mmCIF file of C-alpha atoms in Angstrom:
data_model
loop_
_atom_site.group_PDB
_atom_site.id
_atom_site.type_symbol
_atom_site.label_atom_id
_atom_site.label_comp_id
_atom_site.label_asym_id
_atom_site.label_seq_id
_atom_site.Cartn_x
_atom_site.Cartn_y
_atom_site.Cartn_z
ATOM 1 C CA UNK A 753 -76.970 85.161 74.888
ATOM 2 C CA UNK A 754 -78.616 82.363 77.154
ATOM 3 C CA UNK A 755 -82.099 83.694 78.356
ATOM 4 C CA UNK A 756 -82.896 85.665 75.511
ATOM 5 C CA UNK A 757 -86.026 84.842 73.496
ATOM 6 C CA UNK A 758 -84.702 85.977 69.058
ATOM 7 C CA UNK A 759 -88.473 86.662 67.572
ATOM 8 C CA UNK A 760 -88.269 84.096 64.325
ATOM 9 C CA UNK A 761 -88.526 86.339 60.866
ATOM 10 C CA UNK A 762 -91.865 87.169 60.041
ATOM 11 C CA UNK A 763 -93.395 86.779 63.008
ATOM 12 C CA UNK A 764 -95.070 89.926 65.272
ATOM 13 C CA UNK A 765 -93.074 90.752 68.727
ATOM 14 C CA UNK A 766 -94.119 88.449 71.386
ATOM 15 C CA UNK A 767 -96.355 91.639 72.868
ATOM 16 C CA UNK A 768 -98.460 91.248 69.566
ATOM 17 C CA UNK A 769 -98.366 87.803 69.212
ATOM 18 C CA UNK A 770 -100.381 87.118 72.662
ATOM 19 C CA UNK A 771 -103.571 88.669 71.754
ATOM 20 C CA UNK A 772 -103.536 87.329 68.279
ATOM 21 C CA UNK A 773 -103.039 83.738 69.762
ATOM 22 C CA UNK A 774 -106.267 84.808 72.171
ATOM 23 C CA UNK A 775 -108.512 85.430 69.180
ATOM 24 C CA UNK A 776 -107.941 81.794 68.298
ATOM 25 C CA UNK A 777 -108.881 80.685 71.496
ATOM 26 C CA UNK A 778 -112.494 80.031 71.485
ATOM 27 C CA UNK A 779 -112.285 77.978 67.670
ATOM 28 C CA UNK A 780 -109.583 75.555 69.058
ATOM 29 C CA UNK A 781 -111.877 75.006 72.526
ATOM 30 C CA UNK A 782 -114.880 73.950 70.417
ATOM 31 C CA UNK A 783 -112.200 71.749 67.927
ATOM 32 C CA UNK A 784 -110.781 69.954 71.121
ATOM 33 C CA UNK A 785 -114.198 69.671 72.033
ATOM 34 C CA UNK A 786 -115.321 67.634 69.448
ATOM 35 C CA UNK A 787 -112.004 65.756 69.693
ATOM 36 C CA UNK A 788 -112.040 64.662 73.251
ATOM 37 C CA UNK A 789 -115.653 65.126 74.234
ATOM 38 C CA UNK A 790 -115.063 66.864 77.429
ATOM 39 C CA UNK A 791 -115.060 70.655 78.136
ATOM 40 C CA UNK A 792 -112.249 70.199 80.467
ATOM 41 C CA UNK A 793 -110.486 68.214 78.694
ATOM 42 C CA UNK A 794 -110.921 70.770 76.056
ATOM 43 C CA UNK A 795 -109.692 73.278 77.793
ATOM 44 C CA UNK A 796 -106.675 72.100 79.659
ATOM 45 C CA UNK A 797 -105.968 70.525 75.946
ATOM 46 C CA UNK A 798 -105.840 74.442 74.258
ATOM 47 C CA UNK A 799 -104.191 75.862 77.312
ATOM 48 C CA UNK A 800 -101.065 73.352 76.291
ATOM 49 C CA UNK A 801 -101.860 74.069 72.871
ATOM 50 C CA UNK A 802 -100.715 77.556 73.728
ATOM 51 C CA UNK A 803 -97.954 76.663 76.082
ATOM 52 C CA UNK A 804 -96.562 75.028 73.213
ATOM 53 C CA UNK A 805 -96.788 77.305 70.836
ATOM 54 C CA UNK A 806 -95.005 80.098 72.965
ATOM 55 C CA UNK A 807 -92.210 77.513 73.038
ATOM 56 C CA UNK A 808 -91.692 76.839 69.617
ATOM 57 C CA UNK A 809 -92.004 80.381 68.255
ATOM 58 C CA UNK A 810 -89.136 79.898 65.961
ATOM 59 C CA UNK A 811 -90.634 77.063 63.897
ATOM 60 C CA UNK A 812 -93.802 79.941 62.809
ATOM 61 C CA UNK A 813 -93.113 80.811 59.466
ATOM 62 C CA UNK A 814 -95.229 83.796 58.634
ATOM 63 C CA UNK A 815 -97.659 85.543 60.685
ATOM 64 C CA UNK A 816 -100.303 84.399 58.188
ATOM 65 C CA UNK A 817 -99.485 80.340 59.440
ATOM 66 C CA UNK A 818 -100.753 81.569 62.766
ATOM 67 C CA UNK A 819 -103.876 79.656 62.609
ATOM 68 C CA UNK A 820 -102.835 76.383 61.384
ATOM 69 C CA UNK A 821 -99.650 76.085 62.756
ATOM 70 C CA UNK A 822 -102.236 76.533 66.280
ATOM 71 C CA UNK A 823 -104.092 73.659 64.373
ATOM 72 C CA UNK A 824 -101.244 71.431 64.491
ATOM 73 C CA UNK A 825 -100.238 71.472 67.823
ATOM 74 C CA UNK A 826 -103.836 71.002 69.101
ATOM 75 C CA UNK A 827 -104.115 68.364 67.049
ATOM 76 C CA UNK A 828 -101.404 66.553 68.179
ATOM 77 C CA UNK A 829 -102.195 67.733 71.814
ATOM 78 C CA UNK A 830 -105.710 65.846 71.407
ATOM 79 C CA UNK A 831 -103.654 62.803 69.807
ATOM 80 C CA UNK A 832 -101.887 62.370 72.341
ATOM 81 C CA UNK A 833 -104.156 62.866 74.959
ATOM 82 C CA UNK A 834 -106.837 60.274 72.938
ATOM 83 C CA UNK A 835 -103.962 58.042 72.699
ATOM 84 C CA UNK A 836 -105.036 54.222 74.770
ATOM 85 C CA UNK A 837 -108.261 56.161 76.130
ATOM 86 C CA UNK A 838 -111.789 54.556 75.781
ATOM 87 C CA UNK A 839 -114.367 56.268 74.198
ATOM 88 C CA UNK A 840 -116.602 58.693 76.212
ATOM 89 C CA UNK A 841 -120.225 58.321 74.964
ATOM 90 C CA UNK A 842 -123.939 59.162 76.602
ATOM 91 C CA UNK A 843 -125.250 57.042 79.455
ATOM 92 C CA UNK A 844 -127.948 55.562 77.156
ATOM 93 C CA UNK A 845 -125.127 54.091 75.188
ATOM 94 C CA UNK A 846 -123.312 52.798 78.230
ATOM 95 C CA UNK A 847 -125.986 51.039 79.920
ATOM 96 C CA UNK A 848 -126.815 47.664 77.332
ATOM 97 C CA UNK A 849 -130.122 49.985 75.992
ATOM 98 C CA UNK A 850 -132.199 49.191 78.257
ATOM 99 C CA UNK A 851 -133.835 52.234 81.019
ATOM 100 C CA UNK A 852 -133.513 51.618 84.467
ATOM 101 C CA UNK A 853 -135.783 49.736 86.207
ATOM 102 C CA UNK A 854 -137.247 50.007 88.695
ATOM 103 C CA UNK A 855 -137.489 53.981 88.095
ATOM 104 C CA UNK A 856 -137.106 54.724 92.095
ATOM 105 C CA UNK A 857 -133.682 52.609 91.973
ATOM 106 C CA UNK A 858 -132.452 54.417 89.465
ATOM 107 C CA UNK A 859 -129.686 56.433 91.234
ATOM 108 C CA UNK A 860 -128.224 52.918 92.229
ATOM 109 C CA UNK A 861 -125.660 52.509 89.890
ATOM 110 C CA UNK A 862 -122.596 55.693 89.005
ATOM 111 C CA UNK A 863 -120.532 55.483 85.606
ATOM 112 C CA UNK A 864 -116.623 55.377 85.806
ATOM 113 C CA UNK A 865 -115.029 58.968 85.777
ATOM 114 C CA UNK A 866 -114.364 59.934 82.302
ATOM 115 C CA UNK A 867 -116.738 57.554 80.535
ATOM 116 C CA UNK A 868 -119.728 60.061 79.166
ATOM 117 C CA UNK A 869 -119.850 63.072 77.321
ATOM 118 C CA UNK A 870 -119.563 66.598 79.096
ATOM 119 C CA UNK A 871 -121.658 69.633 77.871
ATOM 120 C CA UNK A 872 -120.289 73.050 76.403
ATOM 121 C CA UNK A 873 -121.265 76.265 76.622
ATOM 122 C CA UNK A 874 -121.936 77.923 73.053
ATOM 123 C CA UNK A 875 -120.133 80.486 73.672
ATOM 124 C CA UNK A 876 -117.360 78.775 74.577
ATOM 125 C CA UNK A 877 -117.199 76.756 71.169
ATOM 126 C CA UNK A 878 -119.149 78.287 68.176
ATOM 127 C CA UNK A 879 -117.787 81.216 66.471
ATOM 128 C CA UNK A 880 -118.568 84.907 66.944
ATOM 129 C CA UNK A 881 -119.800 86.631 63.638
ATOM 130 C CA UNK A 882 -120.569 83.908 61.590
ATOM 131 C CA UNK A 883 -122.796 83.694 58.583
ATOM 132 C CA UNK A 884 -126.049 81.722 59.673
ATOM 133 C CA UNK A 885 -125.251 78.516 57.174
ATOM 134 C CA UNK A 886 -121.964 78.579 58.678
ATOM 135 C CA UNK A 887 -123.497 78.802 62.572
ATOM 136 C CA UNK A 888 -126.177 76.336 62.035
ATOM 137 C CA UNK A 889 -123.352 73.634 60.876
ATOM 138 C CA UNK A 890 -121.403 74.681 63.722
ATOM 139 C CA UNK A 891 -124.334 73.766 65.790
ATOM 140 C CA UNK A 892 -125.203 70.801 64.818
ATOM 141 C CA UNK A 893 -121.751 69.590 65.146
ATOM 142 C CA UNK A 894 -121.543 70.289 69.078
ATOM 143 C CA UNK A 895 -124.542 68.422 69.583
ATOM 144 C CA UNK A 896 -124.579 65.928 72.375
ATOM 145 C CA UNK A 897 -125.279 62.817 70.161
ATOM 146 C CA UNK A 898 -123.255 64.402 67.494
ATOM 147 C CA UNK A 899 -120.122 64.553 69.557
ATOM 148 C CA UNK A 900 -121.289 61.373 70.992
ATOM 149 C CA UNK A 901 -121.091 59.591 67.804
ATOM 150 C CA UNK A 902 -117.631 61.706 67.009
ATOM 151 C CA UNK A 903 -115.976 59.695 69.640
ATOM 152 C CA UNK A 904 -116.413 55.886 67.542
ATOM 153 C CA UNK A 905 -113.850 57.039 65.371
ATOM 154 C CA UNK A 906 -110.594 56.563 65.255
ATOM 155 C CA UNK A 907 -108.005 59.812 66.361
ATOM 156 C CA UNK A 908 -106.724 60.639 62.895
ATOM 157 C CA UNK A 909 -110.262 59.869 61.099
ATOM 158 C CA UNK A 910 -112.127 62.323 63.851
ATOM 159 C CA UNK A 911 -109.411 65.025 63.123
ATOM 160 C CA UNK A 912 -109.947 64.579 59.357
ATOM 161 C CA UNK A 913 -113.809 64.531 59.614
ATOM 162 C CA UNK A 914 -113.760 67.877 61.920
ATOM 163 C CA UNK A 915 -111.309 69.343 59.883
ATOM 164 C CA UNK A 916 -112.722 68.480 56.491
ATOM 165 C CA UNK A 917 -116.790 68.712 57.122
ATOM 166 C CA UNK A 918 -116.991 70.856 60.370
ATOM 167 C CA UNK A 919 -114.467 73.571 60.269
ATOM 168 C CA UNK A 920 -114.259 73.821 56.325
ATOM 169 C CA UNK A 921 -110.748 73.168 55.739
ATOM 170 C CA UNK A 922 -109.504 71.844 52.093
ATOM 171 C CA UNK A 923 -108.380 68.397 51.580
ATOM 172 C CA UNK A 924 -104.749 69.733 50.805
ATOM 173 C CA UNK A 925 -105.043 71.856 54.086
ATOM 174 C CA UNK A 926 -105.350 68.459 56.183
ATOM 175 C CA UNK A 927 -102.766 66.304 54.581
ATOM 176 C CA UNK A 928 -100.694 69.243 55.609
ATOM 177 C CA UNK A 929 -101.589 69.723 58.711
ATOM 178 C CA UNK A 930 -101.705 65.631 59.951
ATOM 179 C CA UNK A 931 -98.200 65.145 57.176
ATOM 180 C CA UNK A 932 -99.844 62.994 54.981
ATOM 181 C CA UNK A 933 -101.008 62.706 51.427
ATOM 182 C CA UNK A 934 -104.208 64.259 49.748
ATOM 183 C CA UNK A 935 -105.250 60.709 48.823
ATOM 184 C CA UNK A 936 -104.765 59.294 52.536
ATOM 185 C CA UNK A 937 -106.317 62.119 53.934
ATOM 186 C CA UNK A 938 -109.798 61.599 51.288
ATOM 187 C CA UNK A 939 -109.512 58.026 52.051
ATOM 188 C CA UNK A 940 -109.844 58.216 56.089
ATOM 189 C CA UNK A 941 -112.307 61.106 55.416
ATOM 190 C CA UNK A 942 -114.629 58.726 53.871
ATOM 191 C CA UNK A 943 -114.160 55.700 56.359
ATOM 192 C CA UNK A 944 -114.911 58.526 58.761
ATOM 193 C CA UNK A 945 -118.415 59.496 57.240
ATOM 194 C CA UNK A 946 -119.340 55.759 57.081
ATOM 195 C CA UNK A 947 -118.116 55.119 60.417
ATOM 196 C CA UNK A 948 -119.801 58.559 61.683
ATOM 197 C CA UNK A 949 -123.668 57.484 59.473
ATOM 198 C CA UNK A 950 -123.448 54.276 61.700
ATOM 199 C CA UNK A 951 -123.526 55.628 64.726
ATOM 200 C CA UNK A 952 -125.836 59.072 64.168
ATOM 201 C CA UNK A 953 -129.281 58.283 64.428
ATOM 202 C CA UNK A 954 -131.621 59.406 61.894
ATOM 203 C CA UNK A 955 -133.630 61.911 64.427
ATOM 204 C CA UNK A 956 -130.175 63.857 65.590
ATOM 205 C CA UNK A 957 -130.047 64.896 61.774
ATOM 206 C CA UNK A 958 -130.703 68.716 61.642
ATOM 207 C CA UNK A 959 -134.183 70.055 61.648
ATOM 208 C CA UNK A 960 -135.818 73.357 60.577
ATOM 209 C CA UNK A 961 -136.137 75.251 64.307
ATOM 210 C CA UNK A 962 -137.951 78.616 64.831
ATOM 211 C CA UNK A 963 -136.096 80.349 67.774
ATOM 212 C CA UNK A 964 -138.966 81.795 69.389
ATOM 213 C CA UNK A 965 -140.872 78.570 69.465
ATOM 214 C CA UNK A 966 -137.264 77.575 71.396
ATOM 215 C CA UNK A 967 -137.286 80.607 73.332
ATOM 216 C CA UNK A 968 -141.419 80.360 74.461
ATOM 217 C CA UNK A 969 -141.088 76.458 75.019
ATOM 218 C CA UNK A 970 -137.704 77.129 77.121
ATOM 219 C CA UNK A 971 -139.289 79.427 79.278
ATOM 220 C CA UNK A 972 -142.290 77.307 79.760
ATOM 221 C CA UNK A 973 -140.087 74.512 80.657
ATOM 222 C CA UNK A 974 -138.763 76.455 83.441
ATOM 223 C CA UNK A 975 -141.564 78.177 84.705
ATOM 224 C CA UNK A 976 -142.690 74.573 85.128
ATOM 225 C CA UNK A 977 -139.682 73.462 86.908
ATOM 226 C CA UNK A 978 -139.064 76.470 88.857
ATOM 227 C CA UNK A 979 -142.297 75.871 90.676
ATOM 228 C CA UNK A 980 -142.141 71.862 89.827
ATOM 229 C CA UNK A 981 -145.778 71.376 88.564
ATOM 230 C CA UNK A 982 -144.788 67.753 87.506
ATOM 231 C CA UNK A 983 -147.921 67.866 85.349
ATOM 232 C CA UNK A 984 -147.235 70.704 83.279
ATOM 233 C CA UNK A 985 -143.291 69.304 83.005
ATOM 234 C CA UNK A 986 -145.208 66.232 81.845
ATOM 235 C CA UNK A 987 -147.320 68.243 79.047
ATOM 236 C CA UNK A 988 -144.147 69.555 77.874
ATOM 237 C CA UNK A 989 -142.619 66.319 77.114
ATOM 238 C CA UNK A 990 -142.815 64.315 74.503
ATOM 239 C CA UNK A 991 -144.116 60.665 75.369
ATOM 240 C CA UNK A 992 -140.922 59.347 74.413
ATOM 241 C CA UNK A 993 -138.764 61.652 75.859
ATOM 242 C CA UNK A 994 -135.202 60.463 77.126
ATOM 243 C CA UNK A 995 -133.976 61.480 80.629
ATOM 244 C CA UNK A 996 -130.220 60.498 81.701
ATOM 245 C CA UNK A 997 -128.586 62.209 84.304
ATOM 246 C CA UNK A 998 -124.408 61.891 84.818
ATOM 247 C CA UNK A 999 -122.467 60.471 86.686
ATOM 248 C CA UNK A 1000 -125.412 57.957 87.223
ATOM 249 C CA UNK A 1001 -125.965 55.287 85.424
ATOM 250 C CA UNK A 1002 -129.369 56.061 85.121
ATOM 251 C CA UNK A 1003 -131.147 56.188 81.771
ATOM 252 C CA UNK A 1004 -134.746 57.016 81.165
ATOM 253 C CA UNK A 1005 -137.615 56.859 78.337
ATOM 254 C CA UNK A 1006 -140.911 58.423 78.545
ATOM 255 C CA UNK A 1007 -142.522 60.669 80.276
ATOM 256 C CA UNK A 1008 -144.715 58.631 82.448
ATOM 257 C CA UNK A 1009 -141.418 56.934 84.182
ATOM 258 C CA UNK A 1010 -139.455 60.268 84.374
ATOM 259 C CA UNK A 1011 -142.941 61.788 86.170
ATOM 260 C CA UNK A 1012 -142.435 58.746 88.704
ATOM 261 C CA UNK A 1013 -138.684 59.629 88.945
ATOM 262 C CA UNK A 1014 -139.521 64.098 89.814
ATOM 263 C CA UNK A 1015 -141.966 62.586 92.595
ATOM 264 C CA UNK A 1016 -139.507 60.253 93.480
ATOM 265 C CA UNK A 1017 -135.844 60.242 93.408
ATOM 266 C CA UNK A 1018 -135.543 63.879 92.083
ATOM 267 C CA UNK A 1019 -138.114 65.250 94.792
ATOM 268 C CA UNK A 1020 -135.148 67.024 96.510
ATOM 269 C CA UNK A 1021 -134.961 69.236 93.456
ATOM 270 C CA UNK A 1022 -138.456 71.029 94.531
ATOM 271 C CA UNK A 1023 -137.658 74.702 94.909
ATOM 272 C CA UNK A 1024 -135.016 75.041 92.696
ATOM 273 C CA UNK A 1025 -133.524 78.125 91.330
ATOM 274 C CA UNK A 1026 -132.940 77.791 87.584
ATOM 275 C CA UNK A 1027 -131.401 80.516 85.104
ATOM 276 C CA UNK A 1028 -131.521 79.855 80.820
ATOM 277 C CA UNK A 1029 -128.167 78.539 79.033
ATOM 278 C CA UNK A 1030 -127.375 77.879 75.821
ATOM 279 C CA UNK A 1031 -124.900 74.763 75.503
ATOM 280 C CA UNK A 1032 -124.080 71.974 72.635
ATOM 281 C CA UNK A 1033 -126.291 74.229 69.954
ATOM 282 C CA UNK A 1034 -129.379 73.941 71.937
ATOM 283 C CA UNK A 1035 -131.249 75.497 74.639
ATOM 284 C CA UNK A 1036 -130.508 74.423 78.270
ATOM 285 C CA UNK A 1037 -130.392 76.389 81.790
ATOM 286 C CA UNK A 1038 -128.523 75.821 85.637
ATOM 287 C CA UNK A 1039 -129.976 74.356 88.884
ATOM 288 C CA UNK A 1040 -129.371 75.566 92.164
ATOM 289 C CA UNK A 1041 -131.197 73.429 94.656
ATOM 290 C CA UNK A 1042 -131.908 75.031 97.962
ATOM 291 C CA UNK A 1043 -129.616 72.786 100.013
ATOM 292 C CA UNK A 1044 -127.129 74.961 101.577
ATOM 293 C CA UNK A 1045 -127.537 76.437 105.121
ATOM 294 C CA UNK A 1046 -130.545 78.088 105.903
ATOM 295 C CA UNK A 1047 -132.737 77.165 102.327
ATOM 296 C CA UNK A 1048 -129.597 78.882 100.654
ATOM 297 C CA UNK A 1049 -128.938 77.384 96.921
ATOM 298 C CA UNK A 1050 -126.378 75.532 95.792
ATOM 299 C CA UNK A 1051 -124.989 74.699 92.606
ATOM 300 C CA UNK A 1052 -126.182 71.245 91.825
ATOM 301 C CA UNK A 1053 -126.745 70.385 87.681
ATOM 302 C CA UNK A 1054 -126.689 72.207 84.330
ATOM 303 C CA UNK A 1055 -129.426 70.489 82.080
ATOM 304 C CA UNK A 1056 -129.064 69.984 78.499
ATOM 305 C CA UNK A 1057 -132.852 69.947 76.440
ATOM 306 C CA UNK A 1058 -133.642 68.835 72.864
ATOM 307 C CA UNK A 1059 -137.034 69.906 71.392
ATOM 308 C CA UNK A 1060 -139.027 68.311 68.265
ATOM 309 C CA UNK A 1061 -141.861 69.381 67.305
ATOM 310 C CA UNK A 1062 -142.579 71.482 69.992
ATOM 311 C CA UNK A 1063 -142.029 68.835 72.990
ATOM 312 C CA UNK A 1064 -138.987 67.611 74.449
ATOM 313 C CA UNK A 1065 -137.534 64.608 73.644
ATOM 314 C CA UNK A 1066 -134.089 64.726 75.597
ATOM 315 C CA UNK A 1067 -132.708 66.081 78.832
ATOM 316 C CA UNK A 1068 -129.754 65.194 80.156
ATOM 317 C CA UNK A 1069 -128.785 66.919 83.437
ATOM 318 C CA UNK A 1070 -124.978 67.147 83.915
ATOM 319 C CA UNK A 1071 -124.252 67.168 88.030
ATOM 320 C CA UNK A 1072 -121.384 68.952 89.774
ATOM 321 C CA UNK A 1073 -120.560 71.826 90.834
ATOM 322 C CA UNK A 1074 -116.954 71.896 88.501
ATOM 323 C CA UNK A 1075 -118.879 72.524 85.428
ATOM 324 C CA UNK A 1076 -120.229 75.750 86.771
ATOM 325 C CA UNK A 1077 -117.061 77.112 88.100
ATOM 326 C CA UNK A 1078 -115.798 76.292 84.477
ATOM 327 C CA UNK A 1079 -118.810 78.271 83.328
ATOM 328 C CA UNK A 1080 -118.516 81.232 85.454
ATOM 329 C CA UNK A 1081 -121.683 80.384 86.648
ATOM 330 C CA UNK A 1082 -122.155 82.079 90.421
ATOM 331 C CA UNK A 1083 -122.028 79.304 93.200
ATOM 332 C CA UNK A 1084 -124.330 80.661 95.877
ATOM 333 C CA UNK A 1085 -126.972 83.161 93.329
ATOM 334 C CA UNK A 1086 -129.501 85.287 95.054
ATOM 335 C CA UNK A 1087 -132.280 85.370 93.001
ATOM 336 C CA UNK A 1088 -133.999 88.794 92.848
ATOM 337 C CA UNK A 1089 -137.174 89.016 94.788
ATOM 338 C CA UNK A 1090 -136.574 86.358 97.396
#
């Protein structure tokens, strides 16, 4: 009877099946994540994950195949969204190496649309309930640099690596899933780890952290920046510290030149309103600057940090306003007390 929807055997009423397909949500965001390197990209790629799945009910054989049957098509939605598209990577990479110079010209030069890596919310992409081994891999492996370094390898390879060393799965698991051999999926697995050591830099490896040392340095940080003492943001940072700031081109390294650049270029964020984040398995927080009508604050850049050894050695601040409606981050806060 045309218009009428047979549920396949095995598988729960549609009315079930919707909130079971929601629970998966949130693990195939953070695996499109590290696929495309975008948190848009990651999400518009699981919404059509689930549009597809809806309309190919009757190839789900068994309610237990929920999961990797979701697998597959996300996999091939990231395929084929992957497929002819260059790399996304961190301005630092995209720039030759070298900082910009002079630092009060560094806003002079914007990146293509596309071309670097967007943050992610943790709780967007890391699981809920997890043991801590299993949380502090899934950290590390949402990383900025991590991702970043995710993205020099090839479609299947990335899948494979994710798959295999992220998420857990068995190497029989992936040659099913990708419809492939055992053998072909070890072999790309291991060009995949070479490819992947290359490209990682020794300091992004993990590191013993002590989250109230995070949590006291964090709030330090912004306590700083909230009232923009440049000189005690400039205590808190290591004297190598990297500053990069999307869509500009702009890269920079230590903390002398990103002092010139707050007194400088970035003088216009002075009064900001800032609020604690946790994105890409590290602390971070949001930045209102008071541009709107009448002092009023607008959404202007969600900052990603990276501490060692009680400094900070990386902030990269992510501008526009998109990735806070994507956050469900308010656009015009009124902080309490002003």
């Amino acid at each position: 009877m045309t218009g009428v929807v047979t549920e396949p055997p095995g598988v729960s009423p549609a009315a079930e099946l919707e909130p079971r397909l929601a629970e998966h949500r949130r693990e195939l965001t953070g695996y499109c994540y590290r696929m495309l390197g975008s948190s848009f990209d990651a999400e518009d790629a699981v919404q059509e994950t689930m549009v597809r799945a809806w309309r190919s009910l009757d190839r789900l054989q068994g309610a237990g195949a929920l999961r990797s049957w979701l697998y597959r098509i996300a996999t091939n939605v990231c395929l084929d969204a992957l497929d002819g598209r260059k790399r996304r990577a961190l301005p630092v990479d995209l720039s030759g190496g070298e900082p910009s110079a002079p630092v009060v010209a560094s806003l002079a030069g914007v990146l293509p649309d596309g071309a670097w890596i967007q943050p992610a919310l943790d709780r967007q992409v890391l699981p809920t309930g997890a043991d801590p081994a299993e949380l502090a891999v899934q950290r590390e492996s949402v990383k900025l640099a991590f991702v970043a370094a995710l993205q020099h390898l090839p479609p299947k390879q990335r899948a494979v690596l994710i798959l295999r060393d992220v998420l857990r799965w068995r190497a029989d698991e992936v040659a099913g899933l990708l419809e492939t051999s055992v053998a072909a999926a070890n072999s790309a697995l291991q060009r995949a780890r070479a490819t992947l050591a290359a490209h990682r830099p020794a300091a992004d490896a993990p590191t013993p952290v002590v989250a109230a040392d995070q949590t006291e340095l964090l709030a330090r940080y912004l306590d700083a920046f909230e009232r923009y003492d440049v000189e005690a943001l400039v205590e808190l940072l290591h004297e190598d510290a990297v500053m990069d700031m999307p869509p500009y081109a702009m890269w920079l390294r230590g903390s002398a030149d990103i002092a010139t650049w707050y007194v400088g270029p970035g003088h216009g964020c002075r009064g900001s309103h800032v609020v604690p984040l946790e994105m890409n398995g590290n602390p971070a927080f949001a930045q209102w600057r008071p541009s709107g009508p009448g002092g009023s604050f607008e959404p202007w850049a969600v900052h990603a940090l990276e501490f060692r050894d009680g400094l900070v050695v990386r902030t990269t601040a992510f501008l526009g306003p998109q990735l806070f409606e994507l956050f469900g981050l308010p656009r015009n806060p009124e902080p309490a007390g002003r």
